[in-house]
Short mmCIF file of C-alpha atoms and ligand atoms in Angstrom, two decimals:
data_model
loop_
_atom_site.label_atom_id
_atom_site.label_comp_id
_atom_site.label_asym_id
_atom_site.label_seq_id
_atom_site.Cartn_x
_atom_site.Cartn_y
_atom_site.Cartn_z
CA MET A 1 -21.37 15.56 -33.06
CA ALA A 2 -17.81 16.48 -33.90
CA VAL A 3 -15.32 13.70 -33.35
CA VAL A 4 -13.02 14.51 -30.47
CA GLU A 5 -9.91 12.51 -29.69
CA LEU A 6 -10.13 12.10 -25.95
CA ILE A 7 -7.15 9.78 -25.67
CA LYS A 8 -4.28 9.89 -28.10
CA ILE A 9 -1.51 7.29 -27.93
CA GLU A 10 1.56 8.06 -30.00
CA ASN A 11 4.27 5.47 -30.69
CA LEU A 12 3.99 3.89 -27.26
CA SER A 13 6.60 1.28 -26.36
CA LYS A 14 7.04 -0.59 -23.11
CA ALA A 15 9.40 -3.41 -22.18
CA PHE A 16 10.13 -5.25 -18.94
CA GLY A 17 13.80 -6.11 -18.90
CA ASN A 18 14.48 -7.16 -22.46
CA LYS A 19 10.97 -8.48 -23.00
CA VAL A 20 9.13 -6.07 -25.27
CA ILE A 21 5.45 -5.93 -24.35
CA LEU A 22 4.13 -2.97 -26.32
CA ASP A 23 5.94 -2.13 -29.53
CA ASN A 24 5.36 1.30 -31.03
CA ILE A 25 1.59 1.46 -30.62
CA SER A 26 -0.46 4.39 -31.87
CA LEU A 27 -4.15 4.66 -31.15
CA ASN A 28 -6.90 7.24 -30.81
CA VAL A 29 -9.93 6.89 -28.61
CA TYR A 30 -12.81 9.17 -29.49
CA GLN A 31 -15.19 10.85 -27.14
CA GLY A 32 -18.21 8.77 -26.26
CA GLU A 33 -17.05 5.52 -27.79
CA ASN A 34 -16.54 2.07 -26.32
CA LEU A 35 -13.25 0.68 -27.52
CA VAL A 36 -12.73 -3.01 -26.89
CA VAL A 37 -9.23 -4.44 -26.61
CA PHE A 38 -8.75 -8.12 -27.42
CA GLY A 39 -5.60 -10.16 -27.20
CA GLN A 40 -4.33 -13.41 -25.86
CA SER A 41 -3.28 -13.75 -22.26
CA GLY A 42 0.01 -11.99 -21.59
CA THR A 43 0.01 -9.75 -24.65
CA GLY A 44 0.02 -6.58 -22.59
CA LYS A 45 -3.59 -5.47 -22.42
CA SER A 46 -3.39 -4.64 -18.74
CA VAL A 47 -0.01 -3.01 -19.27
CA LEU A 48 -1.56 -0.79 -21.95
CA LEU A 49 -4.31 0.39 -19.59
CA LYS A 50 -1.79 1.02 -16.82
CA CYS A 51 0.38 3.09 -19.14
CA ILE A 52 -2.58 5.24 -20.14
CA ILE A 53 -3.53 6.01 -16.54
CA GLY A 54 0.09 6.67 -15.58
CA LEU A 55 0.66 3.67 -13.30
CA LEU A 56 3.42 2.46 -15.61
CA LYS A 57 5.85 4.75 -17.35
CA PRO A 58 6.30 4.02 -21.05
CA ASP A 59 9.84 3.58 -22.32
CA SER A 60 9.08 5.83 -25.25
CA GLY A 61 6.17 7.49 -26.94
CA ASN A 62 3.50 9.77 -25.62
CA ILE A 63 -0.02 9.49 -24.24
CA LEU A 64 -2.39 12.42 -24.25
CA ILE A 65 -5.64 12.56 -22.35
CA LYS A 66 -7.77 15.53 -23.35
CA GLY A 67 -4.70 17.02 -24.98
CA LYS A 68 -2.51 16.70 -21.86
CA SER A 69 0.47 14.36 -21.83
CA VAL A 70 0.29 11.95 -18.92
CA VAL A 71 3.90 10.92 -19.44
CA ASN A 72 5.50 14.20 -18.51
CA ILE A 73 3.10 15.64 -16.01
CA SER A 74 3.16 16.84 -12.42
CA ASN A 75 1.46 14.67 -9.81
CA LYS A 76 -1.08 17.39 -9.23
CA ASP A 77 -2.16 17.60 -12.86
CA LEU A 78 -2.19 13.84 -13.17
CA ASN A 79 -4.51 13.64 -10.18
CA GLU A 80 -6.84 16.15 -11.80
CA ILE A 81 -7.10 13.84 -14.79
CA ARG A 82 -7.51 10.80 -12.58
CA LYS A 83 -10.43 12.38 -10.72
CA ASN A 84 -12.30 12.23 -14.01
CA THR A 85 -11.41 8.64 -14.79
CA GLY A 86 -12.40 5.30 -13.35
CA PHE A 87 -10.36 2.11 -13.42
CA LEU A 88 -11.62 -1.40 -12.83
CA PHE A 89 -8.69 -3.67 -12.03
CA GLN A 90 -8.51 -7.19 -13.34
CA GLY A 91 -8.46 -8.48 -9.75
CA ALA A 92 -10.97 -5.87 -8.50
CA ALA A 93 -8.40 -4.53 -5.99
CA LEU A 94 -10.95 -3.91 -3.24
CA TYR A 95 -9.47 -2.43 -0.07
CA ASP A 96 -9.60 -5.48 2.15
CA SER A 97 -9.53 -3.57 5.42
CA MET A 98 -12.69 -1.68 4.52
CA THR A 99 -16.31 -2.73 4.17
CA VAL A 100 -18.00 -2.52 0.78
CA ARG A 101 -19.61 0.73 1.85
CA GLU A 102 -16.28 2.23 2.90
CA ASN A 103 -14.69 1.02 -0.32
CA LEU A 104 -17.25 2.96 -2.33
CA GLU A 105 -17.26 6.01 -0.09
CA PHE A 106 -13.48 6.29 -0.13
CA PRO A 107 -13.07 7.88 -3.60
CA LEU A 108 -16.39 9.68 -3.26
CA LYS A 109 -15.82 11.50 0.02
CA ARG A 110 -12.23 12.45 -0.66
CA HIS A 111 -12.85 14.46 -3.76
CA SER A 112 -16.15 16.15 -3.08
CA LYS A 113 -17.84 17.77 -0.13
CA ILE A 114 -20.75 15.45 0.25
CA SER A 115 -22.81 14.78 3.34
CA ASP A 116 -22.85 11.34 4.92
CA ASP A 117 -26.47 10.78 3.95
CA GLU A 118 -25.91 11.78 0.35
CA ALA A 119 -22.82 9.57 0.16
CA TYR A 120 -24.71 6.61 1.54
CA GLU A 121 -27.54 7.13 -0.89
CA LYS A 122 -25.09 7.27 -3.77
CA VAL A 123 -23.39 4.09 -2.53
CA VAL A 124 -26.66 2.20 -2.36
CA ASN A 125 -27.76 3.42 -5.78
CA THR A 126 -24.47 2.45 -7.37
CA LEU A 127 -24.54 -0.96 -5.71
CA ASP A 128 -28.03 -1.38 -7.12
CA LEU A 129 -26.62 -0.94 -10.62
CA VAL A 130 -24.51 -4.05 -10.12
CA SER A 131 -27.33 -5.85 -8.25
CA LEU A 132 -25.43 -6.06 -4.98
CA LYS A 133 -27.35 -3.75 -2.67
CA ASP A 134 -27.33 -6.38 0.06
CA ALA A 135 -23.56 -6.52 0.22
CA VAL A 136 -23.22 -2.98 1.51
CA ASP A 137 -21.95 -3.93 4.97
CA LYS A 138 -19.90 -6.96 3.99
CA MET A 139 -16.12 -7.19 4.06
CA PRO A 140 -14.37 -8.06 0.77
CA SER A 141 -13.25 -11.38 2.26
CA GLU A 142 -16.91 -12.39 2.54
CA LEU A 143 -17.54 -11.90 -1.19
CA SER A 144 -17.20 -14.32 -4.08
CA GLY A 145 -14.85 -13.53 -6.96
CA GLY A 146 -17.67 -12.37 -9.21
CA MET A 147 -19.15 -10.21 -6.46
CA LYS A 148 -15.76 -8.59 -5.88
CA LYS A 149 -15.56 -7.80 -9.56
CA ARG A 150 -18.95 -6.13 -9.52
CA ILE A 151 -18.18 -4.16 -6.35
CA GLY A 152 -14.92 -3.07 -7.97
CA LEU A 153 -16.93 -1.89 -10.93
CA ALA A 154 -19.32 0.00 -8.68
CA ARG A 155 -16.41 1.66 -6.90
CA SER A 156 -14.86 2.81 -10.14
CA ILE A 157 -18.04 4.36 -11.54
CA ILE A 158 -19.33 5.94 -8.35
CA THR A 159 -17.60 9.24 -9.06
CA ASP A 160 -19.32 9.49 -12.49
CA PRO A 161 -16.05 9.57 -14.42
CA GLU A 162 -15.80 10.85 -17.98
CA ILE A 163 -13.42 8.09 -18.99
CA MET A 164 -13.56 4.47 -17.83
CA PHE A 165 -11.01 1.71 -18.10
CA TYR A 166 -12.38 -1.77 -17.58
CA ASP A 167 -9.91 -4.64 -17.26
CA GLU A 168 -11.97 -7.75 -17.96
CA PRO A 169 -15.26 -6.59 -16.42
CA THR A 170 -17.10 -9.87 -17.04
CA THR A 171 -14.40 -12.44 -16.45
CA GLY A 172 -15.43 -14.88 -13.76
CA LEU A 173 -19.09 -13.94 -13.92
CA ASP A 174 -21.96 -16.25 -14.82
CA PRO A 175 -23.60 -15.60 -18.23
CA ILE A 176 -26.53 -13.72 -16.75
CA SER A 177 -24.41 -11.34 -14.66
CA SER A 178 -22.07 -10.96 -17.63
CA LYS A 179 -24.91 -9.78 -19.74
CA GLU A 180 -26.12 -7.44 -17.01
CA ILE A 181 -22.70 -5.91 -16.63
CA SER A 182 -22.31 -5.53 -20.39
CA GLU A 183 -25.65 -3.75 -20.52
CA LEU A 184 -24.62 -1.56 -17.63
CA ILE A 185 -21.49 -0.52 -19.50
CA LEU A 186 -23.60 0.28 -22.54
CA ASP A 187 -26.01 2.22 -20.37
CA LEU A 188 -23.24 4.30 -18.85
CA GLN A 189 -22.05 5.15 -22.32
CA LYS A 190 -25.52 6.18 -23.48
CA LYS A 191 -26.68 8.03 -20.38
CA LEU A 192 -23.49 9.58 -19.06
CA LYS A 193 -21.68 9.88 -22.40
CA MET A 194 -18.77 7.95 -20.93
CA THR A 195 -15.76 7.09 -23.03
CA SER A 196 -14.43 3.63 -22.25
CA ILE A 197 -11.64 1.25 -23.04
CA ILE A 198 -12.66 -2.29 -22.24
CA VAL A 199 -10.24 -5.20 -22.11
CA THR A 200 -12.11 -8.45 -22.49
CA HIS A 201 -12.06 -12.02 -23.72
CA ASP A 202 -15.84 -12.12 -23.69
CA LEU A 203 -17.18 -11.94 -27.24
CA ASN A 204 -20.78 -11.64 -26.13
CA CYS A 205 -19.85 -8.64 -24.06
CA ALA A 206 -17.98 -7.15 -27.02
CA HIS A 207 -21.02 -7.68 -29.23
CA ILE A 208 -23.18 -5.72 -26.85
CA ILE A 209 -20.88 -2.82 -26.04
CA SER A 210 -18.23 -2.30 -28.67
CA ASP A 211 -18.15 0.54 -31.15
CA ARG A 212 -14.68 -0.36 -32.23
CA ASN A 213 -12.29 -3.22 -31.47
CA ILE A 214 -8.56 -3.71 -31.57
CA PHE A 215 -6.50 -6.87 -31.32
CA LEU A 216 -3.15 -6.80 -29.59
CA LYS A 217 -0.68 -9.34 -30.87
CA ASP A 218 3.10 -9.44 -30.48
CA GLY A 219 3.14 -5.95 -29.07
CA LYS A 220 1.30 -4.42 -32.01
CA ILE A 221 -2.27 -3.63 -32.92
CA ALA A 222 -2.76 -6.49 -35.35
CA TYR A 223 -6.37 -5.81 -36.34
CA LYS A 224 -8.94 -3.13 -35.80
CA GLY A 225 -12.51 -2.55 -36.80
CA LYS A 226 -16.15 -3.22 -36.04
CA ILE A 227 -16.90 -6.60 -34.57
CA GLU A 228 -19.20 -7.61 -37.45
CA GLU A 229 -16.39 -6.98 -39.92
CA LEU A 230 -13.74 -8.72 -37.87
CA SER A 231 -15.84 -11.80 -37.29
CA LYS A 232 -16.44 -12.19 -41.04
CA SER A 233 -12.77 -11.77 -41.91
CA ASP A 234 -10.91 -14.44 -43.87
CA ASP A 235 -7.79 -13.96 -41.79
CA LYS A 236 -6.67 -17.23 -40.22
CA PHE A 237 -6.05 -15.83 -36.76
CA LEU A 238 -9.37 -14.00 -36.62
CA LYS A 239 -11.27 -16.98 -38.00
CA ASN A 240 -9.77 -19.14 -35.31
CA PHE A 241 -10.55 -16.53 -32.66
CA PHE A 242 -14.17 -16.10 -33.66
CA SER A 243 -14.84 -19.77 -34.34
CA ASN A 244 -15.19 -20.33 -30.60
CA GLU A 245 -17.88 -17.75 -30.39
CA ILE A 246 -21.41 -18.51 -29.29
CA ILE A 247 -23.96 -16.22 -30.86
CA HIS A 248 -27.30 -15.68 -29.23
CA MET B 1 9.01 8.49 -6.39
CA GLU B 2 11.67 6.62 -8.32
CA LEU B 3 13.22 3.67 -6.51
CA PRO B 4 16.78 2.71 -7.33
CA LYS B 5 16.44 -0.81 -8.67
CA GLU B 6 17.28 0.04 -12.25
CA ILE B 7 20.20 2.30 -11.44
CA PHE B 8 22.05 -0.38 -9.52
CA LYS B 9 21.09 -3.22 -11.78
CA LYS B 10 23.44 -1.89 -14.43
CA TYR B 11 26.51 -1.64 -12.23
CA LEU B 12 26.11 -4.31 -9.61
CA SER B 13 24.43 -7.20 -11.33
CA PHE B 14 27.65 -9.20 -10.90
CA ASN B 15 27.06 -9.52 -7.19
CA GLU B 16 23.48 -10.03 -6.13
CA LYS B 17 24.02 -9.65 -2.38
CA LEU B 18 25.94 -6.43 -2.75
CA TYR B 19 23.37 -5.22 -5.23
CA ASN B 20 20.51 -5.95 -2.85
CA PHE B 21 22.33 -4.28 0.01
CA PHE B 22 22.79 -1.06 -1.93
CA VAL B 23 19.25 -1.15 -3.24
CA THR B 24 17.90 -1.45 0.31
CA ILE B 25 20.09 1.30 1.74
CA THR B 26 19.30 3.74 -1.05
CA GLY B 27 15.66 2.71 -1.08
CA LEU B 28 15.33 3.40 2.64
CA THR B 29 17.09 6.74 2.23
CA ILE B 30 14.72 7.81 -0.53
CA PHE B 31 11.76 6.54 1.48
CA ASN B 32 12.96 8.49 4.49
CA TRP B 33 13.34 11.65 2.44
CA GLU B 34 9.88 11.22 0.94
CA ILE B 35 8.32 10.77 4.39
CA LEU B 36 10.00 13.87 5.76
CA LYS B 37 8.81 15.80 2.72
CA GLN B 38 5.21 14.65 2.87
CA ILE B 39 4.68 14.68 6.61
CA PHE B 40 4.14 18.45 6.67
CA ILE B 41 1.89 18.66 3.63
CA PRO B 42 -1.87 18.44 4.22
CA PRO B 43 -4.08 16.42 4.36
CA TYR B 44 -2.67 15.13 7.63
CA GLU B 45 -4.86 12.01 7.80
CA ILE B 46 -5.10 12.40 11.57
CA SER B 47 -7.89 9.87 11.89
CA GLU B 48 -5.74 7.27 10.13
CA VAL B 49 -2.83 7.97 12.47
CA LYS B 50 -5.12 7.61 15.47
CA LYS B 51 -6.53 4.39 14.11
CA HIS B 52 -3.06 2.91 13.61
CA MET B 53 -1.90 4.02 17.06
CA ASN B 54 -4.90 2.34 18.58
CA GLU B 55 -4.33 -0.85 16.65
CA LEU B 56 -0.62 -0.92 17.49
CA GLY B 57 -1.30 -0.30 21.14
CA VAL B 58 -3.88 -3.06 21.37
CA LYS B 59 -1.74 -5.44 19.36
CA THR B 60 1.45 -5.05 21.39
CA PHE B 61 0.03 -4.39 24.85
CA PRO B 62 -0.10 -7.99 26.13
CA ILE B 63 3.35 -9.07 24.96
CA VAL B 64 4.93 -5.84 26.10
CA SER B 65 3.32 -6.11 29.53
CA VAL B 66 4.67 -9.58 30.11
CA THR B 67 8.09 -8.55 28.87
CA GLY B 68 8.25 -5.51 31.08
CA PHE B 69 7.35 -7.39 34.18
CA VAL B 70 9.74 -10.26 33.45
CA ILE B 71 12.70 -7.99 32.66
CA GLY B 72 12.48 -6.43 36.12
CA LEU B 73 11.92 -9.69 37.88
CA VAL B 74 14.76 -11.51 36.18
CA ILE B 75 17.35 -8.78 36.23
CA VAL B 76 16.90 -8.42 40.01
CA MET B 77 16.96 -12.18 40.54
CA GLN B 78 20.16 -12.45 38.54
CA SER B 79 21.89 -9.44 40.07
CA GLU B 80 21.01 -9.99 43.71
CA PRO B 81 23.63 -12.71 44.49
CA VAL B 82 26.28 -10.69 42.68
CA PHE B 83 25.54 -7.50 44.61
CA VAL B 84 25.52 -9.51 47.86
CA ARG B 85 28.88 -11.06 46.99
CA PHE B 86 30.42 -7.62 46.49
CA GLY B 87 28.74 -6.32 49.65
CA ALA B 88 26.76 -3.77 47.67
CA SER B 89 23.18 -4.93 48.19
CA ASP B 90 22.14 -1.40 49.17
CA TYR B 91 22.80 -0.34 45.61
CA LEU B 92 20.74 -3.15 44.06
CA PRO B 93 17.43 -1.27 43.50
CA GLY B 94 19.13 1.83 42.09
CA ALA B 95 21.60 -0.02 39.90
CA THR B 96 19.05 -2.34 38.34
CA ALA B 97 16.65 0.56 37.81
CA ILE B 98 19.35 2.47 35.96
CA SER B 99 20.16 -0.42 33.66
CA ILE B 100 16.49 -0.93 32.98
CA VAL B 101 15.88 2.72 32.19
CA ARG B 102 19.00 3.35 30.18
CA GLU B 103 19.21 0.25 28.06
CA LEU B 104 17.13 -2.83 28.77
CA ALA B 105 13.64 -1.40 28.54
CA PRO B 106 14.15 0.75 25.41
CA VAL B 107 16.02 -1.85 23.40
CA ILE B 108 14.04 -4.93 24.37
CA THR B 109 10.74 -3.12 23.87
CA ALA B 110 11.94 -1.88 20.49
CA LEU B 111 13.02 -5.34 19.38
CA ILE B 112 9.73 -6.90 20.43
CA PHE B 113 7.87 -4.06 18.78
CA ALA B 114 9.89 -4.64 15.61
CA GLY B 115 9.07 -8.34 15.66
CA ARG B 116 5.38 -7.75 16.09
CA VAL B 117 4.83 -4.55 14.14
CA SER B 118 7.28 -4.26 11.25
CA SER B 119 6.32 -7.74 10.10
CA GLY B 120 2.66 -6.79 10.38
CA ILE B 121 3.11 -3.60 8.38
CA GLY B 122 5.25 -5.43 5.83
CA ALA B 123 2.56 -8.06 5.31
CA GLU B 124 -0.29 -5.53 5.26
CA LEU B 125 1.25 -3.19 2.71
CA GLY B 126 2.80 -6.10 0.82
CA SER B 127 -0.56 -7.71 0.22
CA MET B 128 -2.04 -4.34 -0.71
CA ARG B 129 0.74 -3.96 -3.23
CA VAL B 130 0.45 -7.35 -4.88
CA THR B 131 -3.35 -7.21 -5.07
CA GLU B 132 -3.10 -3.75 -6.69
CA GLN B 133 -4.88 -1.96 -3.85
CA ILE B 134 -2.08 0.60 -3.77
CA ASP B 135 -2.45 1.14 -7.51
CA ALA B 136 -6.19 1.46 -7.03
CA MET B 137 -5.64 4.27 -4.54
CA GLU B 138 -3.27 5.98 -6.88
CA VAL B 139 -5.72 5.96 -9.80
CA SER B 140 -8.45 7.38 -7.58
CA ALA B 141 -6.16 10.37 -7.11
CA ILE B 142 -5.40 9.54 -3.51
CA ASN B 143 -1.76 9.62 -2.46
CA PRO B 144 -1.16 6.08 -1.19
CA PHE B 145 2.27 6.93 0.20
CA LYS B 146 0.77 9.55 2.46
CA TYR B 147 -2.32 7.56 3.36
CA LEU B 148 -0.60 4.24 4.01
CA VAL B 149 3.05 4.86 4.78
CA VAL B 150 3.32 8.27 6.42
CA THR B 151 0.42 7.59 8.78
CA ARG B 152 1.92 4.27 9.89
CA VAL B 153 5.36 5.74 10.44
CA ILE B 154 3.92 8.55 12.55
CA ALA B 155 1.95 6.00 14.57
CA THR B 156 4.92 3.74 15.30
CA THR B 157 7.08 6.74 16.18
CA MET B 158 4.53 8.03 18.69
CA ILE B 159 3.52 4.76 20.26
CA LEU B 160 6.91 3.16 21.01
CA PRO B 161 8.01 5.80 23.56
CA ILE B 162 4.70 5.37 25.37
CA LEU B 163 5.16 1.61 25.45
CA THR B 164 8.72 2.02 26.68
CA ILE B 165 7.67 4.21 29.59
CA TYR B 166 5.07 1.61 30.46
CA VAL B 167 7.70 -1.14 30.28
CA ILE B 168 10.07 0.79 32.52
CA PHE B 169 7.30 1.21 35.06
CA LEU B 170 6.38 -2.48 34.96
CA SER B 171 9.99 -3.67 35.18
CA ILE B 172 10.59 -1.58 38.24
CA ILE B 173 7.50 -3.14 39.82
CA GLY B 174 8.81 -6.55 38.73
CA GLY B 175 12.11 -5.81 40.43
CA PHE B 176 10.30 -4.87 43.59
CA ILE B 177 8.36 -8.10 43.59
CA ALA B 178 11.55 -10.14 43.19
CA LEU B 179 13.05 -8.32 46.17
CA THR B 180 9.91 -8.73 48.25
CA ILE B 181 9.98 -12.45 47.68
CA SER B 182 13.68 -12.86 48.42
CA GLN B 183 14.17 -10.40 51.29
CA GLY B 184 10.80 -8.86 52.18
CA MET B 185 11.73 -5.46 50.72
CA ASN B 186 9.90 -2.41 52.03
CA PHE B 187 8.14 -0.47 49.22
CA GLU B 188 8.99 3.01 50.54
CA TYR B 189 12.65 2.11 50.77
CA TYR B 190 12.66 0.62 47.26
CA LYS B 191 10.85 3.59 45.79
CA ASN B 192 13.28 6.07 47.37
CA ALA B 193 16.27 4.08 46.19
CA VAL B 194 14.98 4.04 42.64
CA VAL B 195 13.84 7.65 42.52
CA THR B 196 17.08 9.02 43.94
CA SER B 197 19.35 7.03 41.64
CA VAL B 198 17.56 7.47 38.31
CA THR B 199 18.12 10.97 36.95
CA PHE B 200 16.80 12.94 34.01
CA GLY B 201 20.13 12.31 32.34
CA ASP B 202 19.17 8.63 32.34
CA LEU B 203 15.58 9.09 31.24
CA ILE B 204 15.77 11.72 28.52
CA PRO B 205 18.26 10.06 26.17
CA SER B 206 16.66 6.68 26.67
CA ILE B 207 13.14 7.87 25.86
CA SER B 208 14.41 10.04 23.01
CA LYS B 209 16.02 7.14 21.27
CA THR B 210 12.80 5.18 21.31
CA PHE B 211 11.29 7.78 18.95
CA VAL B 212 14.07 6.85 16.55
CA PHE B 213 13.46 3.12 17.08
CA GLY B 214 9.73 3.56 16.46
CA TYR B 215 10.47 5.44 13.28
CA ILE B 216 12.80 2.65 12.15
CA VAL B 217 10.15 -0.01 12.75
CA GLY B 218 7.61 1.98 10.76
CA ILE B 219 9.82 2.89 7.84
CA VAL B 220 11.39 -0.56 7.40
CA GLY B 221 8.05 -2.38 7.54
CA SER B 222 6.46 0.08 5.13
CA TYR B 223 9.39 0.02 2.75
CA LYS B 224 9.48 -3.76 2.53
CA GLY B 225 5.72 -3.94 2.03
CA TYR B 226 5.51 -1.05 -0.40
CA ILE B 227 8.06 -2.52 -2.79
CA ALA B 228 6.84 -6.12 -2.46
CA ASP B 229 6.37 -8.06 -5.66
CA GLY B 230 5.93 -11.65 -6.70
CA GLY B 231 2.52 -12.56 -5.30
CA THR B 232 1.91 -14.15 -1.91
CA GLU B 233 5.48 -15.32 -1.68
CA GLY B 234 6.61 -11.71 -1.98
CA VAL B 235 4.30 -10.75 0.88
CA GLY B 236 5.87 -13.39 3.12
CA ARG B 237 9.31 -12.22 2.16
CA ALA B 238 8.41 -8.61 2.89
CA SER B 239 7.16 -9.54 6.31
CA THR B 240 10.14 -11.63 7.45
CA THR B 241 12.88 -9.48 5.96
CA ALA B 242 11.27 -6.45 7.59
CA VAL B 243 11.78 -7.91 11.08
CA VAL B 244 15.40 -8.83 10.51
CA LEU B 245 16.27 -5.53 8.90
CA ALA B 246 14.42 -3.43 11.47
CA SER B 247 16.09 -5.25 14.38
CA LEU B 248 19.54 -4.83 12.87
CA ILE B 249 19.06 -1.16 12.20
CA ILE B 250 17.70 -0.63 15.71
CA LEU B 251 20.81 -2.22 17.25
CA LEU B 252 23.06 -0.20 14.97
CA PHE B 253 21.34 3.06 15.87
CA ASP B 254 21.37 2.10 19.54
CA THR B 255 25.15 1.89 19.51
CA VAL B 256 25.47 5.24 17.81
CA LEU B 257 22.86 6.94 19.97
CA VAL B 258 24.36 5.61 23.22
CA LYS B 259 27.69 7.06 22.18
CA ILE B 260 26.11 10.42 21.39
CA SER B 261 24.05 10.55 24.57
CA LEU B 262 27.13 9.77 26.66
CA MET B 263 28.80 12.76 25.10
CA ILE B 264 25.86 15.03 25.90
CA TRP B 265 25.04 13.64 29.35
CA PRO B 266 28.26 12.12 30.70
CA LEU B 267 27.72 9.66 33.55
N1 LIG C 301 5.25 -5.16 -13.31
C1 LIG C 301 5.69 -6.07 -14.22
N2 LIG C 301 6.98 -6.47 -14.22
C2 LIG C 301 7.43 -7.35 -15.13
N3 LIG C 301 6.68 -7.89 -16.08
C3 LIG C 301 5.39 -7.54 -16.14
C4 LIG C 301 4.82 -6.60 -15.22
N4 LIG C 301 3.51 -6.44 -15.52
C5 LIG C 301 3.28 -7.23 -16.58
N5 LIG C 301 4.39 -7.89 -16.96
C6 LIG C 301 4.51 -8.79 -18.11
O1 LIG C 301 3.94 -8.16 -19.23
C7 LIG C 301 3.22 -9.09 -20.00
C8 LIG C 301 1.83 -8.56 -20.27
O2 LIG C 301 1.11 -8.54 -19.06
P1 LIG C 301 -0.41 -8.09 -18.98
O3 LIG C 301 -0.81 -8.19 -17.57
O4 LIG C 301 -0.57 -6.79 -19.64
O5 LIG C 301 -1.12 -9.21 -19.83
P2 LIG C 301 -2.64 -9.25 -20.27
O6 LIG C 301 -2.67 -9.05 -21.74
O7 LIG C 301 -3.42 -8.32 -19.43
O8 LIG C 301 -3.00 -10.75 -19.96
P3 LIG C 301 -4.32 -11.36 -19.27
O9 LIG C 301 -5.34 -11.49 -20.36
O10 LIG C 301 -3.88 -12.69 -18.79
O11 LIG C 301 -4.73 -10.43 -18.20
C9 LIG C 301 3.23 -10.41 -19.27
O12 LIG C 301 4.13 -11.25 -19.91
C10 LIG C 301 3.72 -10.08 -17.89
O13 LIG C 301 4.55 -11.10 -17.43
MG1 LIG C 302 -4.67 -8.46 -17.91
#
């Protein structure tokens, strides 16, 4: 398969006030790959994802998704791109006035003509992927943090997006659910040929899903490579990072 | 939609209060412009508007009912001795009805509505903002401004006039009850006195201005919620500042609109 650059980030910089968060970052994401983003808390991983999807405007630089710049783009064109992407927020961001079912149906029904029965079937099937079929009629306030995360994940993949952004998909989950979710992400990549950027602190998850990894540090991409290579590196920072790892 | 924080930060950072004032005024103006632009573009989200109208109606009905009744009762109780002293008790039903219709009912209803509703909208949208629900809508290619703000503003604009008419009706009943208790007033007589003294020139401007008040409640609550930041504290701030700001703007517009309506329909 020819290598296609689905997302191209060119010299991206972003600051809040005079605090520089992202400093001249360039990065390509290739079609069909799972790219994992590491970095300590507060280094700008979430900010990076939000810049790519157009929620935050970069101060300089350009971001291209399938060859189209999302920095200088009309709302209409941006929405066309967004219909083909999914975004799992760090805090799940479930609509708290809607039931789980309505949360999942919301993106589904608005962008495609789909009958109520079909929509419901799709909702149940997607909830099954995250093992939460029973929660279909619950309100978000009745769910635990980990359940919210998984419902958020279900909501973001229900439209079968081409590109997925996961902001810490396994944080706050028990080890078994973490593994399940990691395998789900891998599955989506294999079966639906999804391209994903995954922000995570979870090394086990990264081991399962990652094709490539990058480390954000001081606003730059400090390291990149396959996880096996990075974990064997002699670099002090990486050694320290991977020394806390538990390998199964 | 670009909000003006950054623009003013440069020039007005020396005076925070002044800076905030200008940010709010410009922010509301931009918000207003955006609403007027988007209101005519489909999808119209009619079911959302209906849902909000329903909720607002249910939420404010009890407090507004009590208020309406009490306004009428109290204004008649207060005015009766005065009218008697001036030997004008015949004019009591008509005069109180006119003051209720022209000013008391619209403004008091609007202020209560602001207290109940703009704080509610501010808190609702504020918590959606800080928990990234608004961002989530945006990345699912749904226009959150249209879905959340425009629908709420339409709902408040439509529902306040209805509430005001209801309050006018109740206050006039309240007035009648006060008069029945104090002097055994005959209902036919009271009704005739009210109907003959209140004219369309009293009703039309007073109901018209409540559309404006409803719009103010909606836009101020939405604005404060939509721009909320700083976690739960920011949500609280959005909710309380919305009430204060909405009430002030309502009173300001009332003064202006009374002046205008007196020019169009002189007494
Ligand atoms: N809207 C904003 N306004 C101002 N500063 C912000 C904003 N969003 C993020 N920041 C700042 O940018 C920095 C990076 O934030 P970000 O959320 O991207 O961190 P992160 O790498 O995702 O961390 P974590 O692993 O804890 O989620 C933080 O210092 C944060 O304070
Ligand atoms: Mg983050």
